[in-house]
mmCIF file of C-alpha atoms and ligand atoms in Angstrom:
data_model
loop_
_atom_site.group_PDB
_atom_site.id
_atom_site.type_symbol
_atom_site.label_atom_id
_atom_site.label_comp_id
_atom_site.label_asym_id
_atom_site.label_seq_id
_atom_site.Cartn_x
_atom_site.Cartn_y
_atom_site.Cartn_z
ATOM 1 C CA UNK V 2 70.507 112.950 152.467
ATOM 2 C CA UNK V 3 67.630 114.340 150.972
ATOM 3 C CA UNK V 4 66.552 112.784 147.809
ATOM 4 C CA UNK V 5 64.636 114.801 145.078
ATOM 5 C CA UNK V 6 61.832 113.045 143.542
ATOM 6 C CA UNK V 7 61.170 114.644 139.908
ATOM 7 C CA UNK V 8 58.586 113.133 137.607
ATOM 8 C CA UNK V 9 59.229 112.789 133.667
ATOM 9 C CA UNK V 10 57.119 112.087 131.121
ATOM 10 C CA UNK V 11 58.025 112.163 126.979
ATOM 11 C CA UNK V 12 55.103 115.060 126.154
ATOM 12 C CA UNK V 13 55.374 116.571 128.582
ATOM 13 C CA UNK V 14 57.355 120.626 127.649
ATOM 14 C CA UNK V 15 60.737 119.563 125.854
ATOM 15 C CA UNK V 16 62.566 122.145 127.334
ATOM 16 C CA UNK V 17 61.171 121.657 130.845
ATOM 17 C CA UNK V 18 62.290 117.965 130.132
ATOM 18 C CA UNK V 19 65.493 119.016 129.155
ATOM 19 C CA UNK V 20 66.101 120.944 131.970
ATOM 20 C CA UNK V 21 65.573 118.118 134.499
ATOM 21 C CA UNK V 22 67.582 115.695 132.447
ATOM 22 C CA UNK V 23 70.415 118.230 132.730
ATOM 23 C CA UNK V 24 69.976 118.623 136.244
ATOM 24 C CA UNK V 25 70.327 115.575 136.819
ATOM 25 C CA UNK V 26 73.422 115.082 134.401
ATOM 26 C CA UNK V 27 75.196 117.621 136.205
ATOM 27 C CA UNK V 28 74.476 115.574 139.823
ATOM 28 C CA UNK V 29 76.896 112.631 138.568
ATOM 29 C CA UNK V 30 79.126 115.218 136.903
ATOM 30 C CA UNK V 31 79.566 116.306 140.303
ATOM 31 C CA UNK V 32 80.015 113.024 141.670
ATOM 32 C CA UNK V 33 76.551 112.248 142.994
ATOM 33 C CA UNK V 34 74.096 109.221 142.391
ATOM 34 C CA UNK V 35 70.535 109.360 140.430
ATOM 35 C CA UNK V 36 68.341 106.411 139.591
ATOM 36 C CA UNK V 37 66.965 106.500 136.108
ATOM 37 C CA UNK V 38 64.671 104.380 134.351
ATOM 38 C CA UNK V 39 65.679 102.111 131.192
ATOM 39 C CA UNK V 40 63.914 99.702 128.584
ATOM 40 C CA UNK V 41 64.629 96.856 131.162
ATOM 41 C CA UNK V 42 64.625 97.898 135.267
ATOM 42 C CA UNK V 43 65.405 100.843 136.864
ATOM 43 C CA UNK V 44 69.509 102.236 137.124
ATOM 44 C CA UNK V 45 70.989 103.330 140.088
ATOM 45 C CA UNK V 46 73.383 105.873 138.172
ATOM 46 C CA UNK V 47 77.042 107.465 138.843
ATOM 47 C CA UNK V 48 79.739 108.768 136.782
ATOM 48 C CA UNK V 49 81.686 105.396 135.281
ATOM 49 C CA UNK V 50 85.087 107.324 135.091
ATOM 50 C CA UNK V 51 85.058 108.649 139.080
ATOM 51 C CA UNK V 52 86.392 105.921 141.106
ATOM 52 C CA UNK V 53 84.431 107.471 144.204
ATOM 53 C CA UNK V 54 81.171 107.404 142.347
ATOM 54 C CA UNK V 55 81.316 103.462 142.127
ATOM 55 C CA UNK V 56 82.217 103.459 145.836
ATOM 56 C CA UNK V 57 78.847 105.791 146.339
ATOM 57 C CA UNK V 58 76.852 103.155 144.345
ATOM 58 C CA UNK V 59 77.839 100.417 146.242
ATOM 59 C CA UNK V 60 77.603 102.172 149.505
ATOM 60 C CA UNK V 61 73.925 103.220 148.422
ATOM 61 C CA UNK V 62 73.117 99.723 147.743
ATOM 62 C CA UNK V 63 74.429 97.695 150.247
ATOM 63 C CA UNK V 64 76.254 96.237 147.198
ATOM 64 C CA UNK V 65 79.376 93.778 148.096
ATOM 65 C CA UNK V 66 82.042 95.793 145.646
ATOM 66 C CA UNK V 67 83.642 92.501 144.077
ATOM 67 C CA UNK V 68 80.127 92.550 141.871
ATOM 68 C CA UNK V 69 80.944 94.936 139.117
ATOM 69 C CA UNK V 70 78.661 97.659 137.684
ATOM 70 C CA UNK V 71 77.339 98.170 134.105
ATOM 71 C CA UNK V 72 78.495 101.337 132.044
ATOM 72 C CA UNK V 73 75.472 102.935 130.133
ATOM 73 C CA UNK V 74 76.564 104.856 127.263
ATOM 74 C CA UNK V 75 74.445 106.651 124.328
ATOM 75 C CA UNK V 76 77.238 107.257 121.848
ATOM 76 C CA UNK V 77 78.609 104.536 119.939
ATOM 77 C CA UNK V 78 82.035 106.825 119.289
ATOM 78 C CA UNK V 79 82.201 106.797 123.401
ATOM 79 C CA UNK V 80 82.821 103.009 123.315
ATOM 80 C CA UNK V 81 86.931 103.647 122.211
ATOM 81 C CA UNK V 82 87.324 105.667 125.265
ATOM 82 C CA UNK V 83 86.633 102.743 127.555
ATOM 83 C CA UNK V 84 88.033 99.407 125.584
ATOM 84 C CA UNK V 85 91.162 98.554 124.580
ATOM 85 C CA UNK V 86 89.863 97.010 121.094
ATOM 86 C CA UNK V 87 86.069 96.348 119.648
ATOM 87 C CA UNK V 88 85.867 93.318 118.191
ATOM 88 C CA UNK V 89 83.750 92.567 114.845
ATOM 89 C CA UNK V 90 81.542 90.482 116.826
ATOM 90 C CA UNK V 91 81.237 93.557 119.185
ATOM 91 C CA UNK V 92 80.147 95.832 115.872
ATOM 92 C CA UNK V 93 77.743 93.383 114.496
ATOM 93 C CA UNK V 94 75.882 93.079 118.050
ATOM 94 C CA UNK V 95 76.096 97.148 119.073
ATOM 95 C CA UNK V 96 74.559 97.226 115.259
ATOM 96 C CA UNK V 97 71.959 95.006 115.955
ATOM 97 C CA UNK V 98 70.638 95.009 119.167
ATOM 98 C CA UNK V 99 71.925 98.826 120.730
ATOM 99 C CA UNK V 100 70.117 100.523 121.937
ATOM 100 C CA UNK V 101 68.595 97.551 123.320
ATOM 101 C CA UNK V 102 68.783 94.888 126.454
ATOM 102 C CA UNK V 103 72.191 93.662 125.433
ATOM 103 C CA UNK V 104 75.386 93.733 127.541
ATOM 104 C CA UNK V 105 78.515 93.114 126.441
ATOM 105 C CA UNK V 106 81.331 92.138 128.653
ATOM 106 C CA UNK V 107 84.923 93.890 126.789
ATOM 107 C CA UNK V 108 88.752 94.520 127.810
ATOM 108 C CA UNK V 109 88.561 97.613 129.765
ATOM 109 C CA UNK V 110 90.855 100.612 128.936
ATOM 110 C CA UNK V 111 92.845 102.748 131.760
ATOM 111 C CA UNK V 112 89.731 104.951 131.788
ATOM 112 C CA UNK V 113 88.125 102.778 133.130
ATOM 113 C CA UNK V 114 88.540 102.779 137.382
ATOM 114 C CA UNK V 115 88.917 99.240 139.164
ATOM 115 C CA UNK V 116 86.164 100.150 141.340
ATOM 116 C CA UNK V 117 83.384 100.243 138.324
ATOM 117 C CA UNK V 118 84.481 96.690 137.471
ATOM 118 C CA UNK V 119 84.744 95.531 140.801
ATOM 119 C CA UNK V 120 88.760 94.620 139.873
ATOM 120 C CA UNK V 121 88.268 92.925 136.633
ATOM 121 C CA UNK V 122 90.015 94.127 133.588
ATOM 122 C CA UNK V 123 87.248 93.734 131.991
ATOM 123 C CA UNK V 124 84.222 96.067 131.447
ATOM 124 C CA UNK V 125 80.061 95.450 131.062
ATOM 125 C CA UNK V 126 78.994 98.350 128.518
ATOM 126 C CA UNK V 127 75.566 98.865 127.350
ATOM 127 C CA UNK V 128 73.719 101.439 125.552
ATOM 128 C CA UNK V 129 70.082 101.570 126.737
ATOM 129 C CA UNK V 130 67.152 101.889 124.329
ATOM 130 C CA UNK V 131 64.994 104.360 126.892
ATOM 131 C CA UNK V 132 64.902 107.817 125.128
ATOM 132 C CA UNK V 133 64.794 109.508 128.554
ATOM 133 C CA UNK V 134 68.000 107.622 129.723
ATOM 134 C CA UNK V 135 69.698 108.060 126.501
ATOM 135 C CA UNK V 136 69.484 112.133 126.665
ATOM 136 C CA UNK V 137 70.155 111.208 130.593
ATOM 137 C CA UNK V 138 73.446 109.768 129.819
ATOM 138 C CA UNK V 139 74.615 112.488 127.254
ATOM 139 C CA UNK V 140 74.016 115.118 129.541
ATOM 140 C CA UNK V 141 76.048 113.163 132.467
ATOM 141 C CA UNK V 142 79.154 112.787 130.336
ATOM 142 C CA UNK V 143 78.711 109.548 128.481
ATOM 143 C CA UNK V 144 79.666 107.294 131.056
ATOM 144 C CA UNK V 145 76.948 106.196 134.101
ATOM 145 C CA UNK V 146 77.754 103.313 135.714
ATOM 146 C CA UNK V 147 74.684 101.569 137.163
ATOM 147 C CA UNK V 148 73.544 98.474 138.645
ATOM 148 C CA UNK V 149 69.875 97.788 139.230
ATOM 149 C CA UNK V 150 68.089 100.524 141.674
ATOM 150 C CA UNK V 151 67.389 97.946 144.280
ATOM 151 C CA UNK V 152 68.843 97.543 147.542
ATOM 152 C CA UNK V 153 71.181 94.531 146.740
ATOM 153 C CA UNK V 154 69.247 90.966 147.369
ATOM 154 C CA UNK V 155 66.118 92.638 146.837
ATOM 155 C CA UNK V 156 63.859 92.405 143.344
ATOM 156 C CA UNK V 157 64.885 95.041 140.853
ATOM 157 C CA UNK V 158 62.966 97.906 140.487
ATOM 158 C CA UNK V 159 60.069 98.216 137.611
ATOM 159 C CA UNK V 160 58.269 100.992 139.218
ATOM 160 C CA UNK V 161 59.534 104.318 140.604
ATOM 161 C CA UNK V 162 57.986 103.365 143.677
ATOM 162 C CA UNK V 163 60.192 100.922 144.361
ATOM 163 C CA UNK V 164 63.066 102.491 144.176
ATOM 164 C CA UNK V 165 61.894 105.358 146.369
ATOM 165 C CA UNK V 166 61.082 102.234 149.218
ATOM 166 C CA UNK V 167 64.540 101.107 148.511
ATOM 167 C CA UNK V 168 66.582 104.463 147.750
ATOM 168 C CA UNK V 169 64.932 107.809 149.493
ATOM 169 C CA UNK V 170 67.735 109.268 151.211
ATOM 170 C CA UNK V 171 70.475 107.269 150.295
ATOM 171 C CA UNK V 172 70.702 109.165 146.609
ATOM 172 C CA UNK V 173 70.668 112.726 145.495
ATOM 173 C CA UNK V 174 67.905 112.175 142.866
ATOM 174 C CA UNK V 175 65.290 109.766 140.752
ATOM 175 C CA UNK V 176 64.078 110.004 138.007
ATOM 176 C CA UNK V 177 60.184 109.123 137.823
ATOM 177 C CA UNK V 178 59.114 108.119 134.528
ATOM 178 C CA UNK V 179 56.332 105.275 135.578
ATOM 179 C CA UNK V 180 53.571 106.976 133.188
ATOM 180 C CA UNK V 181 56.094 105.946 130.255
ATOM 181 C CA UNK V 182 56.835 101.836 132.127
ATOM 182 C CA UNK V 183 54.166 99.782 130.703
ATOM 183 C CA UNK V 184 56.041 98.614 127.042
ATOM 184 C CA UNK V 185 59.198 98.025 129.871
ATOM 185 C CA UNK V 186 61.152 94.428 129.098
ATOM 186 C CA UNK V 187 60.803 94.028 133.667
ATOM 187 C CA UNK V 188 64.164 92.027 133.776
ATOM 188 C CA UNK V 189 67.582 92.915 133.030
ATOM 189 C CA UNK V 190 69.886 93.011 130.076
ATOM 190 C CA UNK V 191 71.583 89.645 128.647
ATOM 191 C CA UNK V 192 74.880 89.823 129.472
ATOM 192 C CA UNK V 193 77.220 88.560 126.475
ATOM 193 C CA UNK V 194 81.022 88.166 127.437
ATOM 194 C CA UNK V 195 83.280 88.939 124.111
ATOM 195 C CA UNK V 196 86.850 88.679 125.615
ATOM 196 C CA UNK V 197 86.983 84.438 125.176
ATOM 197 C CA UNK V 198 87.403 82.339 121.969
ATOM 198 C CA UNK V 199 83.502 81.807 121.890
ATOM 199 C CA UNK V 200 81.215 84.426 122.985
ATOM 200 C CA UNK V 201 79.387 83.742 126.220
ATOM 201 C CA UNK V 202 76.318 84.460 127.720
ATOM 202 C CA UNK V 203 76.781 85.282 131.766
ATOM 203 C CA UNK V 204 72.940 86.004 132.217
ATOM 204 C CA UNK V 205 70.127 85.232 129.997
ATOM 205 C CA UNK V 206 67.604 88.119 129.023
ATOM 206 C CA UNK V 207 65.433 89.630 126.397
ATOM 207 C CA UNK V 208 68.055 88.877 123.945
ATOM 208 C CA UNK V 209 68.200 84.836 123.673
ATOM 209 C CA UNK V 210 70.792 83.040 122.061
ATOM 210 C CA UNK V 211 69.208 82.193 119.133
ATOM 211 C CA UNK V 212 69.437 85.677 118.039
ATOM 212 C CA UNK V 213 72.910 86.305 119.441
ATOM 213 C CA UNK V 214 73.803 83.456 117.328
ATOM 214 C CA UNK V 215 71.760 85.252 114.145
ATOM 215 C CA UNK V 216 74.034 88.010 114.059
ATOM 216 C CA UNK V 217 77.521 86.356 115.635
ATOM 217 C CA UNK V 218 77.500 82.538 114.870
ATOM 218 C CA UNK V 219 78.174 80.129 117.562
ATOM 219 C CA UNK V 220 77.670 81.436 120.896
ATOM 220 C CA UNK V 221 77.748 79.205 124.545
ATOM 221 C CA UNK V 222 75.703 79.995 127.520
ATOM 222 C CA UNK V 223 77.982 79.844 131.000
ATOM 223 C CA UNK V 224 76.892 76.104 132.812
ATOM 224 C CA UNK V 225 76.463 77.977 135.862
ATOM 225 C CA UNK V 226 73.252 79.925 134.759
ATOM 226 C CA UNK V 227 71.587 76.524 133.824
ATOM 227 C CA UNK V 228 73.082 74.166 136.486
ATOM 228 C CA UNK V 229 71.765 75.071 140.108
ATOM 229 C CA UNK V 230 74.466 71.890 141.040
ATOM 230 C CA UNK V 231 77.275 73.528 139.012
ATOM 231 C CA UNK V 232 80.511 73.693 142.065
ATOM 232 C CA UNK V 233 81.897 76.509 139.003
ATOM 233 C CA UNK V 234 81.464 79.929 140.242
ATOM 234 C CA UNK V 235 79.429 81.914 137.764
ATOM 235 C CA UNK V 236 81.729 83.822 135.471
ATOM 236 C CA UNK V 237 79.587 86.993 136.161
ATOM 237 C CA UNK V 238 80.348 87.821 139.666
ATOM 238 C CA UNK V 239 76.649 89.392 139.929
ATOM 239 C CA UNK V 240 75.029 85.750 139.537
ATOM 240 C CA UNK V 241 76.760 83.764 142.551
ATOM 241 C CA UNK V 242 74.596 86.257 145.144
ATOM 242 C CA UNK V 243 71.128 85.502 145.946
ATOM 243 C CA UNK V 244 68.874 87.790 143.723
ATOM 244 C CA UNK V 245 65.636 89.335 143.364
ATOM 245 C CA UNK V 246 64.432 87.554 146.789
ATOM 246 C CA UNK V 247 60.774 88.878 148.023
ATOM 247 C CA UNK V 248 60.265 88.849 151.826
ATOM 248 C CA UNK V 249 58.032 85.607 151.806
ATOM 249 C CA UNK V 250 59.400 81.886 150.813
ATOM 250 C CA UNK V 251 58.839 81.340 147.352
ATOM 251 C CA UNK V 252 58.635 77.689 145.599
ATOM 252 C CA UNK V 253 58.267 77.125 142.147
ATOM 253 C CA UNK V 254 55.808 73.934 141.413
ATOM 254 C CA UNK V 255 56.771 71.999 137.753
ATOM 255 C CA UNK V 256 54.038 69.429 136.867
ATOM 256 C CA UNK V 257 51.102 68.912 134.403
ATOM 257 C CA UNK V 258 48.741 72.441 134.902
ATOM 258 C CA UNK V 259 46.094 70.373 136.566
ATOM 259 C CA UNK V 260 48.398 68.836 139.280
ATOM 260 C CA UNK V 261 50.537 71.827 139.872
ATOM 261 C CA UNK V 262 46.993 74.160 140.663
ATOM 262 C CA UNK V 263 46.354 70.845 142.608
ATOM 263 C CA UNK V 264 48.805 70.950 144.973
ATOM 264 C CA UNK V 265 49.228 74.670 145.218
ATOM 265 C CA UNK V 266 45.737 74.598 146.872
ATOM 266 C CA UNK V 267 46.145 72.245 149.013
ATOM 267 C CA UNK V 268 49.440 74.200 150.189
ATOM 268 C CA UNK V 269 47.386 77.034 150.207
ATOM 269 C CA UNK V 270 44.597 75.575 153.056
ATOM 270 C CA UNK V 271 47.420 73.893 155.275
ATOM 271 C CA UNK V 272 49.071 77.093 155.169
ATOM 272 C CA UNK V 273 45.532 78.822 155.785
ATOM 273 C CA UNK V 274 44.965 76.496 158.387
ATOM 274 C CA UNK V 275 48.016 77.901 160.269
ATOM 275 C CA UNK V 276 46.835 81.453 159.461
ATOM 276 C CA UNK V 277 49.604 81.978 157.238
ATOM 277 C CA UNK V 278 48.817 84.453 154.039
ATOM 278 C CA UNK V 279 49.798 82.608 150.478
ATOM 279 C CA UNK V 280 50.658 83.863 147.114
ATOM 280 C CA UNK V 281 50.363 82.468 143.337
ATOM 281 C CA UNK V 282 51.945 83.412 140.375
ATOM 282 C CA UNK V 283 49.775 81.345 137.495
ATOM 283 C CA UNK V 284 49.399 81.967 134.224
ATOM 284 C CA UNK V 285 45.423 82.848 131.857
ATOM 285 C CA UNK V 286 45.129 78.912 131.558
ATOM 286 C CA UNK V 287 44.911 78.400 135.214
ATOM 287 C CA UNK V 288 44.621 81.789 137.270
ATOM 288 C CA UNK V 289 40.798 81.140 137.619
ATOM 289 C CA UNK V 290 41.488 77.945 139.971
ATOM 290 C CA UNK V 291 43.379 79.086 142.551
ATOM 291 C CA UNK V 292 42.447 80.218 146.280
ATOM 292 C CA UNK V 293 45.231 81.801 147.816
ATOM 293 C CA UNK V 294 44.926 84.698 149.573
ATOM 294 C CA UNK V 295 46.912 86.917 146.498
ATOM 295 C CA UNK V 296 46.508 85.135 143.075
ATOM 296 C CA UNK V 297 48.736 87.248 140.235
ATOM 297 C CA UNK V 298 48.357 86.577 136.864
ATOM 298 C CA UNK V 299 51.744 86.548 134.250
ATOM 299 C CA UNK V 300 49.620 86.282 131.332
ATOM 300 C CA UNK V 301 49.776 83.435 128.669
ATOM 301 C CA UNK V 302 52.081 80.192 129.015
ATOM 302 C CA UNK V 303 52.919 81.264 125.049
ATOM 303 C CA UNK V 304 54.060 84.976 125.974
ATOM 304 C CA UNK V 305 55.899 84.926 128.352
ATOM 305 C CA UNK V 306 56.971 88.681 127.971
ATOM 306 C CA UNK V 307 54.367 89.266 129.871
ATOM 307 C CA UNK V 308 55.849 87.119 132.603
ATOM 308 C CA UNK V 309 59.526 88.584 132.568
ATOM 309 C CA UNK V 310 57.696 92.626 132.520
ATOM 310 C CA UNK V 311 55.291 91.319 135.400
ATOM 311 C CA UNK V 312 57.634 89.164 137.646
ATOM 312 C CA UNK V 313 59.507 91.799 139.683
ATOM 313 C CA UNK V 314 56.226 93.790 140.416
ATOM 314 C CA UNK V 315 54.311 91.134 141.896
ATOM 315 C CA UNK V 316 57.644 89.473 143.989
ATOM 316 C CA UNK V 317 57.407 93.317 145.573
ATOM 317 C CA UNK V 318 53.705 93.049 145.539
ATOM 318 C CA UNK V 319 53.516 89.980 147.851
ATOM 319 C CA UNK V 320 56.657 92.033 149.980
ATOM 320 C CA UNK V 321 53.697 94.643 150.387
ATOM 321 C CA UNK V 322 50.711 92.489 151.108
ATOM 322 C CA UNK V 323 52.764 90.495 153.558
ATOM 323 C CA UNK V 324 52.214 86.988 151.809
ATOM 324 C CA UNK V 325 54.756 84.287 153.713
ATOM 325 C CA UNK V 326 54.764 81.567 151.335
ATOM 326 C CA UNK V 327 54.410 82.523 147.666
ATOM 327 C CA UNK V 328 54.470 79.564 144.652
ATOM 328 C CA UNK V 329 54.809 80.030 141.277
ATOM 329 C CA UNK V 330 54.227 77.907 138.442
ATOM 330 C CA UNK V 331 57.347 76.844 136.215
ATOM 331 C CA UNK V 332 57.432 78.595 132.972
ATOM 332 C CA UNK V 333 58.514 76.652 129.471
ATOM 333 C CA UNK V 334 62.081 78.033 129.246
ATOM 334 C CA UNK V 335 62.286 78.844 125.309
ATOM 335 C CA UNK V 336 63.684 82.053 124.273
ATOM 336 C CA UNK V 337 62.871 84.474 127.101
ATOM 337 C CA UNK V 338 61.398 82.145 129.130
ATOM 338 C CA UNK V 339 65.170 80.905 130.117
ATOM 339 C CA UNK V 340 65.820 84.595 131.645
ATOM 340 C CA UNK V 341 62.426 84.059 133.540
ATOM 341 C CA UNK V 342 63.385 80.817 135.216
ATOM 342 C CA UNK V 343 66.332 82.100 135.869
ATOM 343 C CA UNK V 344 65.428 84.923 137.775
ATOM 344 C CA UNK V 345 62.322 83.316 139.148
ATOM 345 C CA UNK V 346 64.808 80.345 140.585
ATOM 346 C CA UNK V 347 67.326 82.481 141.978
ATOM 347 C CA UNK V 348 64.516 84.420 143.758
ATOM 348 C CA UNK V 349 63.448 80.975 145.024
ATOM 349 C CA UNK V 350 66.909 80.267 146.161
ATOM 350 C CA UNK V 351 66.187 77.063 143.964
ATOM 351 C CA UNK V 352 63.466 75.374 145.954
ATOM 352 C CA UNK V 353 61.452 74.032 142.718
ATOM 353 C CA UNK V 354 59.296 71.122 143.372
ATOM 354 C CA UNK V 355 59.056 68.293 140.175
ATOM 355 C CA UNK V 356 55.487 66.742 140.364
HETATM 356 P P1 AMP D 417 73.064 94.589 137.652
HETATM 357 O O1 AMP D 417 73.668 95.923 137.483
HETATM 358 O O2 AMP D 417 72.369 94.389 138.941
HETATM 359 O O3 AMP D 417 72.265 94.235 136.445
HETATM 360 O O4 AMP D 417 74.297 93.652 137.715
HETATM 361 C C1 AMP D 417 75.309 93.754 136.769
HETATM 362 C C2 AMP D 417 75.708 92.378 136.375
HETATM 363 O O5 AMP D 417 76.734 92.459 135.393
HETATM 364 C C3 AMP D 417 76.258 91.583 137.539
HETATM 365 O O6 AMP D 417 75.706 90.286 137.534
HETATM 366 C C4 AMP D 417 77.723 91.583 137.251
HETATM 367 O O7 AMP D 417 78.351 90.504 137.821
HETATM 368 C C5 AMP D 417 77.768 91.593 135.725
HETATM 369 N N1 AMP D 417 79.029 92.158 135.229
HETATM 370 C C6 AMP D 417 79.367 93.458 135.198
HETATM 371 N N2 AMP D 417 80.615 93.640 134.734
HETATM 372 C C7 AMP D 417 81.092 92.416 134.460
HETATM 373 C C8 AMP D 417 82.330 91.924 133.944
HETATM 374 N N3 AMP D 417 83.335 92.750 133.651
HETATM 375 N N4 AMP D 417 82.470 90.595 133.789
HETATM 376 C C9 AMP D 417 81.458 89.758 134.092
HETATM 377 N N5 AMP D 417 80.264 90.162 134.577
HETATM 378 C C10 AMP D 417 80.077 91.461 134.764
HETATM 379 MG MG1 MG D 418 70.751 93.904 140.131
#
């Protein structure tokens, strides 16, 4: 398949924008598949409501299909179409945080295929807060399904050029809008389950509990997201598969700053010794210290925004300077730190070593 490749940018001629947009809305009208970038990663797009578009999606990304896919809408009216009820908690949160990094898991309605949920009567439903994706959306129909534009096991995407490694010729189009990616959130949405007694958060993101809890009350986080031991099975299917995994073994180190940069070097010259290329994710207290062969920077222990935007990028980055063993510091895990450790130790398939 030959995949189109068409750059956006938000000055650039509004009706030359518009035109694209509705190019590419008219691709998953017609059943096709087109990545598009959001406020968190990149979405690897179909039409929600065609049963064969999910199949496509899957196909595409190598996705098993019991791992259901988000529905993107732009419209608040277009939630009714695909839930059986909204729930006040459901209002308060759409009127608070949409468009915005929040997911929220609902009872799906008969508009909704089997194959977008991946055979759960329920559905994920998010409206995105990228102004690109949300005229995107409109001009598809209301209703794009997407997971994250990665080939599945592999990092999400933060960068066009990432998807295109992952995606050219497996998808009729992409949207490019990297000039716009810097103020991007780099991980993906909290997911918030509504359909229990409590609400429930499946996957930890931008939006923390805390301010869940601001708007909704008392709200639990599932015990699988915290508890690497837990013999549950997460209660989003999505978080049971390894994730996010860059080519290279990755270990997370958890000491005192001095001791962790400590024994990160020394890894670093046994592995040097063997000739084998090392990585570092550290953070501005520390970055100056270290000697492996690619030292990245997340920014300040205190912001650790600049972590979650950064982490994807450099996990690709080390895929792309061939680095075999990469070790990252642990992060603090207060508000979005948790969705960082998270991530980060599901990319690490756990390995996390306690100094
Ligand atoms: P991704 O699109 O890669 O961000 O993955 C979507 C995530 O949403 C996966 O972890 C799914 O398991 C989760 N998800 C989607 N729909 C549901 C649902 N109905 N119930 C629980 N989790 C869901
Ligand atoms: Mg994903």
């Amino acid at each position: 398949m030959n995949t189109q490749i068409v750059p956006l940018t938000q000055d650039e001629d509004k009706e030359a924008l518009l035109a694209k947009l509705s190019q590419a809305g008219k691709i998953i009208k017609s059943g096709g598949l087109v990545a598009f970038p959001t406020e968190t990663v990149y979405g690897l797009g179909g039409d929600a409501l065609n049963e064969t578009s999910s199949q496509k999606i899957y196909e595409a990304k190598g996705r098993p299909s019991d791992n259901p896919l988000i529905v993107h809408i732009a419209d608040m009216e277009h939630l009714e179409k695909i839930v059986q009820d909204i729930p006040e908690y459901a209002k308060k949160l759409a009127d608070a945080f949409w468009p915005g990094p929040l997911t929220m898991i609902l009872k799906k309605s008969d508009a909704v295929p089997y194959q977008t949920t991946g055979g759960l009567d329920t559905v994920a439903v998010r409206m995105p807060a990228h102004p690109l994706a949300l005229i995107f959306i409109k001009e598809a129909g209301g209703y794009v399904a997407a997971p994250s534009a990665n080939l599945s096991g592999k990092p999400s995407p933060t960068r066009a050029k990432y998807v295109i490694q992952d995606m050219d010729g497996r998808i009729d189009m992409i949207l490019d809008a990297d000039s716009e990616a810097d103020g991007a959130i780099g991980i993906e949405s909290t997911i918030v389950d509504l359909t229990g007694d409590v609400p429930m958060i499946l996957r930890p993101g931008y939006i923390t509990q805390e301010m869940l809890e601001n708007v909704i009350g008392k709200t639990d986080t599932d015990v699988t997201i915290l508890d690497e031991h837990s013999k549950q099975p997460p209660k989003a299917p999505g978080m049971k598969y390894r994730h996010y995994a860059p080519k290279g073994e990755l270990v997370i180190v958890e000491g005192e700053p001095q001791q962790v940069v400590n024994y990160i070097n020394e890894q670093t010259m046994l592995h040097a010794q063997k000739g084998e290329k090392t990585g570092v994710i550290g953070t501005d207290e520390t970055i100056r210290q270290y000697t492996a062969d690619s030292v990245k920077n997340a920014g300040a222990r205190g912001d650790l925004l600049s972590a979650a935007q950064q982490l994807y990028t450099f996990l690709r980055e080390f895929d792309d300077e061939n680095i075999a063993y990469i070790y990252s510091e642990a992060f603090p895990a207060g508000g979005i730190g948790q969705a960082v450790m998270n991530r980060l130790l599901k990319a690490a398939g756990h390995q996390c070593i306690k100094l």
